[in-house]
């Protein structure tokens, strides 16, 4: 007699069949190649580079990064990758670093190191510009470190060094600058911020997650790039994601430190349990070596020439996009981007940007909605990469037709009944089924996110977060399947 196990076939299935199923599932995803998904994905547009990464990933598929003494290959590879990144970003062969799974993990470890190196501070704080990445808030909540978010210049969207300095107290353990910020693509005045931090004896982390492996190549392509790396006095750590402008598969970031004691404070060890003594450089313990091998292979397969060319192409695309936006009535670029990340704002209140995002998505262009916050307006985000150049004209043409159409419809009112309901009830009192039943009233549907974004935008930050996590819970539950 056999027992049925839901979700498992009674006997194993062939790989071809499984891959066909994966292909069918991913058919509904946004495209990861070709540059039409202007966030999340970074396509180098080079099949031979992708193949190198894929094969390297598979070659190391079974190696476990948990124990560097059992698998010395991961130490050798990590030293090469960290060394290459350090050499490009103001360090050298001896610069201490950690290969992590992504920007968020790099940032969490930078914050942990800054916290743990000052154990005498009972209620640690970090000072960040209001434009700093959400990962700092995540680090704050996970690590019980207070995040002091300081207003930025409302015109340039850059951090203001004097305001940052004024926010430092005897509880401050870290000061942060972005190079560039994700939301607006502008580089904070790193030199001034780091100098002010150093004057107070405080470490300064530069979040170059998106810019670390982009800005140096843009500089070589002729862009004016402000100084931001470890060569800047006072900068004590820096994060640089390779799974963004390194064009490597996801799961690849590098965290660099100016000195070894700080890196030591990022590490974790535990030899007080009956199992093997644990010593980790990262949050993860057992981990695949695939992302590390693929990152190394991608760096080697592209080489300096490859990155220089991808940087040049992304820069050209960005300049053409910015010039084109200036000619579209109703749109404007927020601030003056220093990299190839652009935030498009509305200069007409009747233009609903969230609606515009749905509209362009229906025409094959995914632009990423960004909410208004701390006095900064809502916007649509675009990250332009090495393959964006061919698409810019089509994107501008799409915007030229979409903007008047969306404007015509006028600004959609925030869903007042829902807002009233949220005002009346504690979200915690609604179960997932009830919450799911409310979503259509907010205009949520396949590829229609405007309603949800509009709702979030209308709420205060704390309620936003509650609503967003509830949305995620519903998304992973059974309640939306039927609709
Ligand atoms: C992407 C990004 C992060 C977070 O990185 P993940 O890899 O998504 O975890 C942090 N800071 C900036 C500036 C980023 O662009």
Short mmCIF file of C-alpha atoms and ligand atoms in Angstrom, two decimals:
data_model
loop_
_atom_site.label_atom_id
_atom_site.label_comp_id
_atom_site.label_asym_id
_atom_site.label_seq_id
_atom_site.Cartn_x
_atom_site.Cartn_y
_atom_site.Cartn_z
CA UNK A 1 0.00 0.00 0.00
CA UNK A 2 1.27 3.48 -0.84
CA UNK A 3 0.49 6.66 1.04
CA UNK A 4 -0.20 9.88 -0.87
CA UNK A 5 2.05 12.81 0.07
CA UNK A 6 0.61 16.10 -1.19
CA UNK A 7 3.14 18.11 -3.22
CA UNK A 8 5.34 15.07 -3.85
CA UNK A 9 4.97 12.63 -6.74
CA UNK A 10 4.81 9.01 -5.63
CA UNK A 11 7.88 8.33 -7.78
CA UNK A 12 10.58 10.65 -9.12
CA UNK A 13 10.01 12.68 -12.30
CA UNK A 14 12.44 13.27 -15.18
CA UNK A 15 14.43 16.53 -15.34
CA UNK A 16 13.03 17.54 -18.76
CA UNK A 17 9.54 17.50 -17.41
CA UNK A 18 10.57 19.55 -14.36
CA UNK A 19 12.30 22.16 -16.47
CA UNK A 20 9.28 22.44 -18.73
CA UNK A 21 7.23 23.14 -15.63
CA UNK A 22 9.68 25.84 -14.53
CA UNK A 23 9.51 27.41 -17.98
CA UNK A 24 5.75 27.51 -17.77
CA UNK A 25 5.87 29.09 -14.32
CA UNK A 26 8.40 31.78 -15.24
CA UNK A 27 6.46 32.68 -18.40
CA UNK A 28 4.35 34.93 -16.19
CA UNK A 29 7.38 36.73 -14.71
CA UNK A 30 8.79 40.03 -15.83
CA UNK A 31 11.56 39.46 -18.40
CA UNK A 32 15.04 39.23 -16.83
CA UNK A 33 16.87 39.99 -20.07
CA UNK A 34 16.72 42.83 -22.56
CA UNK A 35 16.47 45.81 -20.22
CA UNK A 36 12.67 46.25 -20.24
CA UNK A 37 12.52 45.49 -16.53
CA UNK A 38 14.24 48.63 -15.28
CA UNK A 39 14.82 47.37 -11.73
CA UNK A 40 15.75 44.03 -10.15
CA UNK A 41 17.52 42.71 -13.25
CA UNK A 42 20.97 43.48 -14.66
CA UNK A 43 21.62 42.01 -18.07
CA UNK A 44 25.11 42.24 -19.54
CA UNK A 45 23.65 41.10 -22.85
CA UNK A 46 26.55 38.69 -23.42
CA UNK A 47 25.61 35.02 -23.80
CA UNK A 48 29.22 33.88 -23.34
CA UNK A 49 29.47 35.72 -20.02
CA UNK A 50 26.21 34.23 -18.80
CA UNK A 51 27.45 30.80 -19.82
CA UNK A 52 30.69 31.27 -17.88
CA UNK A 53 28.70 32.24 -14.79
CA UNK A 54 26.26 29.38 -15.19
CA UNK A 55 28.97 26.77 -15.58
CA UNK A 56 31.03 28.14 -12.70
CA UNK A 57 27.91 28.17 -10.51
CA UNK A 58 27.17 24.55 -11.32
CA UNK A 59 30.80 23.53 -10.83
CA UNK A 60 30.61 24.72 -7.22
CA UNK A 61 26.98 23.76 -6.63
CA UNK A 62 27.69 21.24 -3.91
CA UNK A 63 30.49 23.04 -2.09
CA UNK A 64 29.41 24.30 1.33
CA UNK A 65 30.73 27.70 2.38
CA UNK A 66 30.11 26.77 6.01
CA UNK A 67 33.61 25.45 6.58
CA UNK A 68 36.55 27.16 4.85
CA UNK A 69 38.96 24.56 6.22
CA UNK A 70 37.01 21.75 4.58
CA UNK A 71 36.64 23.65 1.29
CA UNK A 72 39.71 25.86 0.84
CA UNK A 73 38.50 26.69 -2.69
CA UNK A 74 36.04 29.16 -1.21
CA UNK A 75 38.79 31.02 0.65
CA UNK A 76 40.86 31.28 -2.51
CA UNK A 77 37.91 32.47 -4.59
CA UNK A 78 36.65 34.90 -1.97
CA UNK A 79 40.11 36.44 -1.60
CA UNK A 80 40.28 36.93 -5.37
CA UNK A 81 36.83 38.52 -5.62
CA UNK A 82 37.28 40.74 -2.55
CA UNK A 83 40.77 41.66 -3.76
CA UNK A 84 39.51 42.70 -7.20
CA UNK A 85 36.75 44.84 -5.70
CA UNK A 86 39.07 46.39 -3.11
CA UNK A 87 41.67 47.25 -5.76
CA UNK A 88 39.03 49.13 -7.75
CA UNK A 89 37.61 50.94 -4.72
CA UNK A 90 40.55 52.55 -3.00
CA UNK A 91 41.94 49.49 -1.23
CA UNK A 92 44.46 46.82 -2.13
CA UNK A 93 45.32 43.14 -1.74
CA UNK A 94 45.40 43.39 2.03
CA UNK A 95 42.08 45.22 2.43
CA UNK A 96 39.88 43.07 4.69
CA UNK A 97 36.50 42.16 3.26
CA UNK A 98 33.63 39.68 3.31
CA UNK A 99 31.76 38.16 0.39
CA UNK A 100 28.04 38.22 1.27
CA UNK A 101 24.75 37.22 -0.29
CA UNK A 102 23.71 40.76 -1.18
CA UNK A 103 23.52 44.42 -0.27
CA UNK A 104 21.21 43.86 2.65
CA UNK A 105 23.54 41.32 4.24
CA UNK A 106 26.58 43.56 3.64
CA UNK A 107 24.77 46.44 5.32
CA UNK A 108 23.55 44.33 8.24
CA UNK A 109 27.12 43.16 8.86
CA UNK A 110 28.51 46.71 8.60
CA UNK A 111 25.98 47.84 11.21
CA UNK A 112 26.69 44.80 13.41
CA UNK A 113 30.43 45.50 13.26
CA UNK A 114 29.93 49.17 14.17
CA UNK A 115 27.63 48.19 17.04
CA UNK A 116 29.82 45.41 18.41
CA UNK A 117 33.05 47.36 18.29
CA UNK A 118 31.48 49.80 20.78
CA UNK A 119 30.00 47.41 23.38
CA UNK A 120 29.97 50.13 26.03
CA UNK A 121 27.16 51.97 24.20
CA UNK A 122 23.95 50.55 25.64
CA UNK A 123 21.50 52.13 23.18
CA UNK A 124 23.40 52.42 19.91
CA UNK A 125 22.26 54.67 17.06
CA UNK A 126 23.24 55.06 13.43
CA UNK A 127 22.86 58.34 11.56
CA UNK A 128 21.65 57.92 7.97
CA UNK A 129 20.33 60.30 5.31
CA UNK A 130 16.54 59.98 4.82
CA UNK A 131 17.36 58.62 1.36
CA UNK A 132 19.40 55.70 2.74
CA UNK A 133 18.35 52.22 1.62
CA UNK A 134 15.69 50.36 3.59
CA UNK A 135 18.38 47.80 4.47
CA UNK A 136 19.63 50.19 7.19
CA UNK A 137 16.17 50.22 8.76
CA UNK A 138 16.12 46.44 8.51
CA UNK A 139 19.53 46.27 10.19
CA UNK A 140 18.24 48.63 12.86
CA UNK A 141 15.26 46.44 13.64
CA UNK A 142 17.10 43.12 13.48
CA UNK A 143 20.05 44.37 15.53
CA UNK A 144 18.16 46.68 17.91
CA UNK A 145 20.04 49.74 16.76
CA UNK A 146 18.12 53.02 16.50
CA UNK A 147 18.12 54.53 13.03
CA UNK A 148 18.26 58.32 13.05
CA UNK A 149 17.13 59.35 9.55
CA UNK A 150 18.20 62.91 8.75
CA UNK A 151 16.45 65.11 6.14
CA UNK A 152 18.28 65.60 2.84
CA UNK A 153 18.39 68.64 0.57
CA UNK A 154 14.89 68.70 -1.00
CA UNK A 155 16.21 69.97 -4.35
CA UNK A 156 19.31 67.81 -4.88
CA UNK A 157 18.20 64.83 -2.75
CA UNK A 158 21.74 64.71 -1.35
CA UNK A 159 22.60 64.34 2.33
CA UNK A 160 23.61 67.56 4.07
CA UNK A 161 26.89 67.05 6.01
CA UNK A 162 26.12 69.68 8.66
CA UNK A 163 22.69 68.18 9.38
CA UNK A 164 24.19 64.69 9.56
CA UNK A 165 26.90 65.92 11.94
CA UNK A 166 24.33 67.67 14.12
CA UNK A 167 22.45 64.38 14.52
CA UNK A 168 25.47 62.58 16.00
CA UNK A 169 25.37 61.98 19.75
CA UNK A 170 27.39 60.00 22.29
CA UNK A 171 25.21 57.01 21.33
CA UNK A 172 26.12 57.15 17.64
CA UNK A 173 28.08 54.13 16.43
CA UNK A 174 28.00 54.72 12.64
CA UNK A 175 27.43 57.44 10.07
CA UNK A 176 26.20 56.49 6.58
CA UNK A 177 26.44 57.99 3.10
CA UNK A 178 25.18 56.55 -0.20
CA UNK A 179 27.10 56.38 -3.48
CA UNK A 180 24.63 56.70 -5.01
CA UNK A 181 21.26 56.48 -3.27
CA UNK A 182 19.03 53.88 -4.88
CA UNK A 183 15.92 56.07 -5.08
CA UNK A 184 17.40 59.11 -6.87
CA UNK A 185 20.80 57.94 -8.05
CA UNK A 186 22.69 60.84 -6.49
CA UNK A 187 25.97 60.52 -4.60
CA UNK A 188 26.02 62.04 -1.12
CA UNK A 189 28.93 64.38 -0.22
CA UNK A 190 30.96 61.42 1.06
CA UNK A 191 34.21 63.33 1.76
CA UNK A 192 32.52 65.91 4.00
CA UNK A 193 30.34 63.36 5.79
CA UNK A 194 33.31 61.04 6.41
CA UNK A 195 35.47 63.95 7.59
CA UNK A 196 32.80 65.06 10.08
CA UNK A 197 32.46 61.48 11.30
CA UNK A 198 36.23 61.11 11.70
CA UNK A 199 36.40 64.38 13.62
CA UNK A 200 33.99 62.81 16.13
CA UNK A 201 35.89 59.53 16.17
CA UNK A 202 33.00 57.76 14.43
CA UNK A 203 33.18 55.17 11.64
CA UNK A 204 31.55 55.99 8.30
CA UNK A 205 29.98 53.41 6.00
CA UNK A 206 29.54 54.16 2.31
CA UNK A 207 26.61 52.31 0.78
CA UNK A 208 27.99 51.74 -2.71
CA UNK A 209 25.81 48.66 -3.14
CA UNK A 210 24.51 49.79 -6.50
CA UNK A 211 27.28 52.24 -7.40
CA UNK A 212 30.46 50.51 -6.29
CA UNK A 213 30.90 48.49 -9.45
CA UNK A 214 29.37 51.17 -11.69
CA UNK A 215 30.79 54.58 -10.79
CA UNK A 216 34.45 53.72 -11.50
CA UNK A 217 33.55 52.58 -15.02
CA UNK A 218 31.37 55.64 -15.59
CA UNK A 219 34.34 57.78 -14.59
CA UNK A 220 36.45 55.99 -17.19
CA UNK A 221 33.70 56.67 -19.72
CA UNK A 222 34.01 60.39 -19.01
CA UNK A 223 31.34 61.02 -16.38
CA UNK A 224 32.10 63.39 -13.49
CA UNK A 225 32.02 61.05 -10.50
CA UNK A 226 32.39 62.45 -6.99
CA UNK A 227 34.91 60.65 -4.75
CA UNK A 228 33.26 57.98 -2.63
CA UNK A 229 35.51 54.98 -1.99
CA UNK A 230 37.96 53.74 0.65
CA UNK A 231 40.58 56.24 -0.52
CA UNK A 232 38.45 58.98 1.03
CA UNK A 233 39.76 59.78 4.54
CA UNK A 234 37.27 58.77 7.21
CA UNK A 235 35.48 56.09 5.18
CA UNK A 236 35.80 52.95 7.30
CA UNK A 237 33.62 50.46 5.42
CA UNK A 238 31.94 50.15 2.04
CA UNK A 239 29.40 47.80 0.49
CA UNK A 240 29.48 46.95 -3.23
CA UNK A 241 27.00 44.52 -4.77
CA UNK A 242 28.24 42.39 -7.63
CA UNK A 243 24.78 41.08 -8.44
CA UNK A 244 23.88 44.56 -9.67
CA UNK A 245 26.41 46.29 -11.94
CA UNK A 246 28.83 43.40 -11.64
CA UNK A 247 26.17 41.61 -13.75
CA UNK A 248 26.71 38.45 -11.70
CA UNK A 249 23.94 36.05 -10.67
CA UNK A 250 22.04 37.00 -7.52
CA UNK A 251 23.65 36.33 -4.16
CA UNK A 252 26.83 38.38 -4.56
CA UNK A 253 28.03 41.44 -2.66
CA UNK A 254 31.29 42.54 -1.10
CA UNK A 255 31.72 44.36 2.19
CA UNK A 256 35.09 46.08 2.59
CA UNK A 257 36.62 47.38 5.82
CA UNK A 258 39.43 49.83 6.29
CA UNK A 259 40.86 47.74 9.14
CA UNK A 260 40.83 44.24 10.53
CA UNK A 261 39.34 44.87 14.01
CA UNK A 262 36.17 46.14 12.35
CA UNK A 263 35.89 43.04 10.17
CA UNK A 264 36.49 40.89 13.23
CA UNK A 265 33.50 42.59 14.88
CA UNK A 266 31.33 41.53 11.93
CA UNK A 267 32.19 37.85 12.43
CA UNK A 268 30.28 35.38 14.59
CA UNK A 269 31.51 32.36 16.50
CA UNK A 270 29.85 29.88 18.80
CA UNK A 271 31.69 27.00 20.41
CA UNK A 272 29.29 26.64 23.31
CA UNK A 273 27.02 23.96 21.94
CA UNK A 274 27.72 20.24 21.55
CA UNK A 275 28.04 20.32 17.75
CA UNK A 276 30.89 21.52 15.55
CA UNK A 277 32.41 24.88 16.53
CA UNK A 278 30.65 27.49 14.39
CA UNK A 279 32.58 30.42 13.00
CA UNK A 280 30.91 32.52 10.31
CA UNK A 281 31.76 35.64 8.37
CA UNK A 282 28.14 36.04 7.24
CA UNK A 283 24.56 35.70 8.47
CA UNK A 284 24.19 32.44 6.62
CA UNK A 285 26.08 29.42 7.89
CA UNK A 286 25.68 26.55 5.41
CA UNK A 287 25.66 28.24 2.04
CA UNK A 288 26.21 27.35 -1.59
CA UNK A 289 29.45 28.40 -3.24
CA UNK A 290 27.62 28.91 -6.55
CA UNK A 291 27.14 32.69 -6.25
CA UNK A 292 30.81 33.18 -5.29
CA UNK A 293 32.08 31.04 -8.17
CA UNK A 294 29.70 32.74 -10.61
CA UNK A 295 30.75 36.19 -9.40
CA UNK A 296 34.41 35.36 -9.89
CA UNK A 297 33.70 33.88 -13.33
CA UNK A 298 31.68 36.91 -14.42
CA UNK A 299 34.40 39.35 -13.34
CA UNK A 300 36.95 37.30 -15.27
CA UNK A 301 34.73 36.76 -18.33
CA UNK A 302 33.92 40.46 -18.71
CA UNK A 303 37.24 41.94 -17.67
CA UNK A 304 37.96 45.66 -17.44
CA UNK A 305 37.12 46.18 -21.12
CA UNK A 306 33.75 44.55 -20.71
CA UNK A 307 32.77 46.66 -17.73
CA UNK A 308 34.06 49.82 -19.35
CA UNK A 309 31.91 49.17 -22.42
CA UNK A 310 28.83 48.30 -20.36
CA UNK A 311 29.36 51.49 -18.34
CA UNK A 312 29.66 53.58 -21.47
CA UNK A 313 26.47 52.10 -22.92
CA UNK A 314 24.52 52.62 -19.68
CA UNK A 315 25.74 56.21 -19.47
CA UNK A 316 24.70 56.96 -23.06
CA UNK A 317 21.30 55.42 -22.40
CA UNK A 318 20.86 57.50 -19.24
CA UNK A 319 21.78 60.77 -20.92
CA UNK A 320 19.34 60.09 -23.75
CA UNK A 321 16.60 59.16 -21.32
CA UNK A 322 17.11 62.31 -19.23
CA UNK A 323 17.08 64.51 -22.33
CA UNK A 324 13.94 62.76 -23.58
CA UNK A 325 12.10 63.12 -20.25
CA UNK A 326 12.74 66.86 -20.29
CA UNK A 327 10.63 67.04 -23.47
CA UNK A 328 7.66 65.16 -22.05
CA UNK A 329 5.07 67.48 -20.61
CA UNK A 330 4.15 66.43 -17.06
CA UNK A 331 7.36 64.56 -16.22
CA UNK A 332 10.62 65.65 -14.68
CA UNK A 333 13.78 63.97 -13.47
CA UNK A 334 14.29 64.35 -9.73
CA UNK A 335 17.67 65.85 -8.87
CA UNK A 336 20.74 65.41 -11.08
CA UNK A 337 21.61 61.72 -11.27
CA UNK A 338 25.32 60.90 -10.79
CA UNK A 339 24.94 57.33 -12.01
CA UNK A 340 22.61 55.47 -14.36
CA UNK A 341 19.68 55.41 -11.93
CA UNK A 342 16.88 57.85 -12.63
CA UNK A 343 13.83 58.87 -10.60
CA UNK A 344 11.01 60.31 -12.68
CA UNK A 345 8.62 62.63 -10.86
CA UNK A 346 5.39 64.31 -11.94
CA UNK A 347 5.27 68.07 -12.32
CA UNK A 348 1.52 68.03 -12.76
CA UNK A 349 -0.70 66.91 -9.85
CA UNK A 350 -3.23 65.39 -12.29
CA UNK A 351 -0.64 62.85 -13.43
CA UNK A 352 -0.85 59.72 -11.29
CA UNK A 353 2.60 58.10 -11.40
CA UNK A 354 1.35 54.79 -10.02
CA UNK A 355 -1.18 54.63 -12.83
CA UNK A 356 1.57 55.50 -15.27
CA UNK A 357 3.62 52.54 -14.01
CA UNK A 358 0.70 50.17 -14.68
CA UNK A 359 0.20 51.76 -18.09
CA UNK A 360 3.83 51.37 -19.20
CA UNK A 361 3.88 47.83 -17.78
CA UNK A 362 0.96 46.96 -20.06
CA UNK A 363 3.19 48.17 -22.92
CA UNK A 364 6.13 46.01 -21.89
CA UNK A 365 8.06 48.45 -19.69
CA UNK A 366 8.36 47.88 -15.96
CA UNK A 367 9.14 51.10 -14.08
CA UNK A 368 9.41 50.77 -10.31
CA UNK A 369 7.03 52.84 -8.17
CA UNK A 370 8.62 54.70 -5.23
CA UNK A 371 6.42 56.19 -2.50
CA UNK A 372 6.52 59.75 -1.21
CA UNK A 373 8.27 59.99 2.14
CA UNK A 374 9.77 62.55 4.52
CA UNK A 375 8.68 65.44 2.29
CA UNK A 376 10.19 63.84 -0.82
CA UNK A 377 7.77 63.25 -3.72
CA UNK A 378 6.69 59.89 -5.15
CA UNK A 379 8.53 58.80 -8.28
CA UNK A 380 9.15 56.04 -10.78
CA UNK A 381 12.56 54.42 -10.67
CA UNK A 382 14.65 53.25 -13.60
CA UNK A 383 18.03 51.56 -13.42
CA UNK A 384 19.73 51.70 -16.80
CA UNK A 385 22.25 49.00 -17.62
CA UNK A 386 24.54 47.94 -20.42
CA UNK A 387 21.62 46.72 -22.55
CA UNK A 388 19.38 49.77 -22.04
CA UNK A 389 20.76 51.71 -24.98
CA UNK A 390 18.74 49.91 -27.68
CA UNK A 391 15.50 50.39 -25.77
CA UNK A 392 15.59 54.08 -24.83
CA UNK A 393 13.75 55.34 -27.91
CA UNK A 394 10.99 52.80 -27.45
CA UNK A 395 10.72 53.63 -23.76
CA UNK A 396 10.45 57.36 -24.51
CA UNK A 397 7.84 56.69 -27.19
CA UNK A 398 5.88 54.59 -24.70
CA UNK A 399 6.02 57.40 -22.13
CA UNK A 400 5.00 59.99 -24.73
CA UNK A 401 1.75 58.13 -25.38
CA UNK A 402 1.16 56.83 -21.85
CA UNK A 403 1.52 60.18 -20.06
CA UNK A 404 -1.32 62.01 -21.87
CA UNK A 405 -3.57 58.95 -21.52
CA UNK A 406 -2.96 58.74 -17.77
CA UNK A 407 -3.30 62.50 -17.35
CA UNK A 408 -6.61 62.40 -19.14
CA UNK A 409 -7.94 59.98 -16.56
CA UNK A 410 -6.86 62.38 -13.80
CA UNK A 411 -5.55 61.50 -10.36
CA UNK A 412 -7.30 58.49 -8.91
CA UNK A 413 -8.70 59.20 -5.49
CA UNK A 414 -7.17 57.15 -2.68
CA UNK A 415 -9.65 54.40 -1.75
CA UNK A 416 -11.49 56.36 0.94
CA UNK A 417 -13.65 53.50 2.25
CA UNK A 418 -10.57 51.36 2.71
CA UNK A 419 -8.70 54.17 4.39
CA UNK A 420 -11.66 54.75 6.71
CA UNK A 421 -11.76 51.03 7.46
CA UNK A 422 -8.03 50.98 8.24
CA UNK A 423 -8.58 53.98 10.46
CA UNK A 424 -11.36 52.22 12.34
CA UNK A 425 -9.89 48.79 12.71
CA UNK A 426 -6.65 47.46 13.93
CA UNK A 427 -5.13 45.59 10.98
CA UNK A 428 -4.25 42.83 13.40
CA UNK A 429 -7.98 42.20 13.89
CA UNK A 430 -8.56 41.40 10.21
CA UNK A 431 -7.67 37.87 9.14
CA UNK A 432 -5.94 37.17 5.82
CA UNK A 433 -9.16 36.04 4.14
CA UNK A 434 -10.95 39.29 5.00
CA UNK A 435 -7.95 41.34 3.98
CA UNK A 436 -7.74 39.51 0.64
CA UNK A 437 -11.42 40.20 0.00
CA UNK A 438 -10.73 43.94 0.42
CA UNK A 439 -7.93 44.08 -2.16
CA UNK A 440 -10.09 44.32 -5.31
CA UNK A 441 -11.69 47.44 -3.79
CA UNK A 442 -8.18 48.93 -3.71
CA UNK A 443 -7.90 48.22 -7.44
CA UNK A 444 -5.51 45.32 -7.06
CA UNK A 445 -5.41 42.81 -9.89
CA UNK A 446 -2.94 41.00 -12.15
CA UNK A 447 -0.27 43.56 -13.16
CA UNK A 448 -2.38 46.32 -11.57
CA UNK A 449 -0.47 47.64 -8.59
CA UNK A 450 -1.56 51.30 -8.74
CA UNK A 451 -4.32 50.86 -6.18
CA UNK A 452 -2.08 49.21 -3.63
CA UNK A 453 0.66 51.80 -4.18
CA UNK A 454 -1.83 54.66 -3.89
CA UNK A 455 -3.16 53.18 -0.68
CA UNK A 456 0.32 52.75 0.77
CA UNK A 457 1.27 56.26 -0.29
CA UNK A 458 -1.75 57.69 1.55
CA UNK A 459 -0.84 56.01 4.84
CA UNK A 460 1.61 57.00 7.58
CA UNK A 461 4.86 54.95 7.54
CA UNK A 462 3.97 52.57 10.36
CA UNK A 463 0.63 51.61 8.81
CA UNK A 464 2.35 51.26 5.43
CA UNK A 465 4.66 48.62 6.83
CA UNK A 466 1.82 46.76 8.52
CA UNK A 467 -0.23 46.82 5.35
CA UNK A 468 2.70 45.70 3.22
CA UNK A 469 3.55 42.73 5.42
CA UNK A 470 -0.11 41.76 5.49
CA UNK A 471 -0.18 41.99 1.70
CA UNK A 472 2.80 39.62 1.55
CA UNK A 473 1.11 37.17 3.89
CA UNK A 474 -1.99 37.17 1.67
CA UNK A 475 0.12 36.83 -1.49
CA UNK A 476 1.64 33.61 -0.12
CA UNK A 477 -1.71 32.32 1.08
CA UNK A 478 -4.52 30.62 -0.85
CA UNK A 479 -6.94 33.56 -0.90
CA UNK A 480 -5.97 35.25 -4.15
CA UNK A 481 -5.96 32.03 -6.23
CA UNK A 482 -9.73 31.97 -6.61
CA UNK A 483 -10.06 35.59 -7.69
C1 LIG B 1 20.23 47.26 -3.85
C2 LIG B 1 20.69 48.16 -2.77
C3 LIG B 1 20.79 47.72 -1.45
C4 LIG B 1 20.26 46.37 -0.98
O1 LIG B 1 20.76 45.35 -1.71
P1 LIG B 1 20.10 43.90 -1.90
O2 LIG B 1 21.12 43.24 -2.72
O3 LIG B 1 18.78 44.07 -2.59
O4 LIG B 1 19.94 43.28 -0.57
C5 LIG B 1 21.31 48.60 -0.54
N1 LIG B 1 21.69 49.84 -0.89
C6 LIG B 1 21.58 50.31 -2.14
C7 LIG B 1 22.02 51.70 -2.47
C8 LIG B 1 21.08 49.48 -3.13
O5 LIG B 1 20.95 49.93 -4.37
#
